[in-house]
GROMACS .gro file of C-alpha atoms in nm:
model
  100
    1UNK     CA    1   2.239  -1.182  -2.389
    2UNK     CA    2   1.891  -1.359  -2.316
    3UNK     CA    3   1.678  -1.167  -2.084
    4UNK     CA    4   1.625  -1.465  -1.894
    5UNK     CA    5   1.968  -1.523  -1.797
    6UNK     CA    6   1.987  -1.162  -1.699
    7UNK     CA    7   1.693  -1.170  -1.457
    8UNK     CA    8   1.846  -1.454  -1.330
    9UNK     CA    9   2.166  -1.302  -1.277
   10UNK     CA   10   1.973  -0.980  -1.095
   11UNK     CA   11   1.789  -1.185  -0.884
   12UNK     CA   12   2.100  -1.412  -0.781
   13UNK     CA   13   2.222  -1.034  -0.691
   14UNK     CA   14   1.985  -0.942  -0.510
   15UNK     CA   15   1.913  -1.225  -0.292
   16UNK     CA   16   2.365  -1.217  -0.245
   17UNK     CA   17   2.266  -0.830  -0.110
   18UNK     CA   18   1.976  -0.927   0.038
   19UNK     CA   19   2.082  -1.226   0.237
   20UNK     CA   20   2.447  -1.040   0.358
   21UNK     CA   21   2.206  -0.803   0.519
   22UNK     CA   22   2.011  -1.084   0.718
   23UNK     CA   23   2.308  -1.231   0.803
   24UNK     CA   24   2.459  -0.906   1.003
   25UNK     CA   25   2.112  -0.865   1.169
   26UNK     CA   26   2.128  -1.241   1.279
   27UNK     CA   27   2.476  -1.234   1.381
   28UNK     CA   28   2.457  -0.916   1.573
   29UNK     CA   29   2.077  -1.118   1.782
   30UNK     CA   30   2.246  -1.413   1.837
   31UNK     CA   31   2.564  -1.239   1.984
   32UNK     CA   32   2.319  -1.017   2.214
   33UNK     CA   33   2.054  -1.337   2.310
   34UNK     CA   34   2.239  -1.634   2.247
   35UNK     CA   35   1.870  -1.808   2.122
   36UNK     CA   36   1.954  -2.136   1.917
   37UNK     CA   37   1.649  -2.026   1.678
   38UNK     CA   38   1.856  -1.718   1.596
   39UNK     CA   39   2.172  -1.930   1.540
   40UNK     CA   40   1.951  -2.185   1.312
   41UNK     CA   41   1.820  -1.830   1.123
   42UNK     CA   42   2.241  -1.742   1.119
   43UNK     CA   43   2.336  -2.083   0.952
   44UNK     CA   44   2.048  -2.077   0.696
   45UNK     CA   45   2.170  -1.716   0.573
   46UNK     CA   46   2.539  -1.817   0.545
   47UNK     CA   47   2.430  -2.161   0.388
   48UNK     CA   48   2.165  -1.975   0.122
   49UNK     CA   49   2.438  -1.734   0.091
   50UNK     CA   50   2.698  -1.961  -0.041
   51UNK     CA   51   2.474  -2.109  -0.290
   52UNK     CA   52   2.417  -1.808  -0.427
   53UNK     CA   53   2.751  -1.666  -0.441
   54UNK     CA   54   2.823  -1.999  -0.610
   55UNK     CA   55   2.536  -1.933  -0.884
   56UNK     CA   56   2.676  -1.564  -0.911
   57UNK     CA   57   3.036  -1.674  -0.984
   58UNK     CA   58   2.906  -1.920  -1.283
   59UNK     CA   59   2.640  -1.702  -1.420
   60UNK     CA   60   2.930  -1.403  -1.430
   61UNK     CA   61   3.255  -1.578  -1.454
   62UNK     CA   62   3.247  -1.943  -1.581
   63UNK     CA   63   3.251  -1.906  -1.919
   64UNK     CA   64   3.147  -2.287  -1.970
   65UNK     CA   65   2.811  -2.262  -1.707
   66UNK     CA   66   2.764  -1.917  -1.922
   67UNK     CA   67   2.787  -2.054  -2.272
   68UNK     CA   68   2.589  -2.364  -2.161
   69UNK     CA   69   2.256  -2.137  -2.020
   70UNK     CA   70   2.306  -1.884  -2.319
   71UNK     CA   71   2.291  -2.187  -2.565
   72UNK     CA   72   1.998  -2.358  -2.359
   73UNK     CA   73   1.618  -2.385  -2.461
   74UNK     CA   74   1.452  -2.072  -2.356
   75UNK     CA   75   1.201  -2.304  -2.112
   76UNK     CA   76   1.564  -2.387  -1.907
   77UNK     CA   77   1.609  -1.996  -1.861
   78UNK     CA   78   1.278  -1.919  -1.767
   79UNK     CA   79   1.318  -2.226  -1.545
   80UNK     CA   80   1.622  -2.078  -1.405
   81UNK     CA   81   1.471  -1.751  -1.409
   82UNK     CA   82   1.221  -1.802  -1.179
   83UNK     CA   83   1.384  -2.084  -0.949
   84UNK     CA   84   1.604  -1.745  -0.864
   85UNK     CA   85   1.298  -1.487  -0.863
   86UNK     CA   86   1.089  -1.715  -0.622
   87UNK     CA   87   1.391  -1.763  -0.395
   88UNK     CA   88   1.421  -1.380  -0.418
   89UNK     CA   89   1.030  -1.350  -0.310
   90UNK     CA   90   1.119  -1.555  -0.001
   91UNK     CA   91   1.418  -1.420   0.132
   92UNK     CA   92   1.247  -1.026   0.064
   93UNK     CA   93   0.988  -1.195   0.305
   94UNK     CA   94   1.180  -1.283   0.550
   95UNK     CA   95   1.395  -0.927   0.514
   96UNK     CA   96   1.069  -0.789   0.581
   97UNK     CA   97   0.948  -0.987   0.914
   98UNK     CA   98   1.338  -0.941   1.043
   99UNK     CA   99   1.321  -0.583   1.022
  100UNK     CA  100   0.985  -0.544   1.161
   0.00000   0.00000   0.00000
């Protein structure tokens, strides 16, 4: 296995974990206030969510997507890489305002 494709995987993890979390906390405000800015921070989770359930599901169980990024030029999974790691950086940032 590449290490890339690994820290890609982790990082598609995390932000699955990461983003399930913001998603309760949102739900749970926007069933107690009702605020539309709470339902647009609801929506993004579920949306940012899906995508990355989506990226977990081929980087763990499509053996085509799998074969195709372990066969790919090492500058595609760095690419990859750290498409996933800077996502990651965001949503922590966000996990961090919500639960101040």
């Amino acid at each position: 296995m590449s290490l890339w494709f690994e820290a890609a995987r982790g990082a598609v993890v995390l932000n699955v974990v990461l983003l399930a979390g913001l998603a309760t906390v949102w739900a749970r405000n926007y069933r107690s206030h009702g605020a539309k800015h709470t339902l647009g921070l609801l929506v993004f989770a579920c949306v940012l969510l899906a995508q990355n359930l989506l990226a977990l599901y081929l980087y763990s169980l499509d053996p085509t997507f799998h074969s195709w990024m372990y066969d790919s030029a090492p500058v595609a999974q760095r690419g990859t890489m750290a498409m996933n790691a800077l996502e990651l950086v965001a949503i922590a940032f966000l996990v961090k305002i919500t639960w101040e």
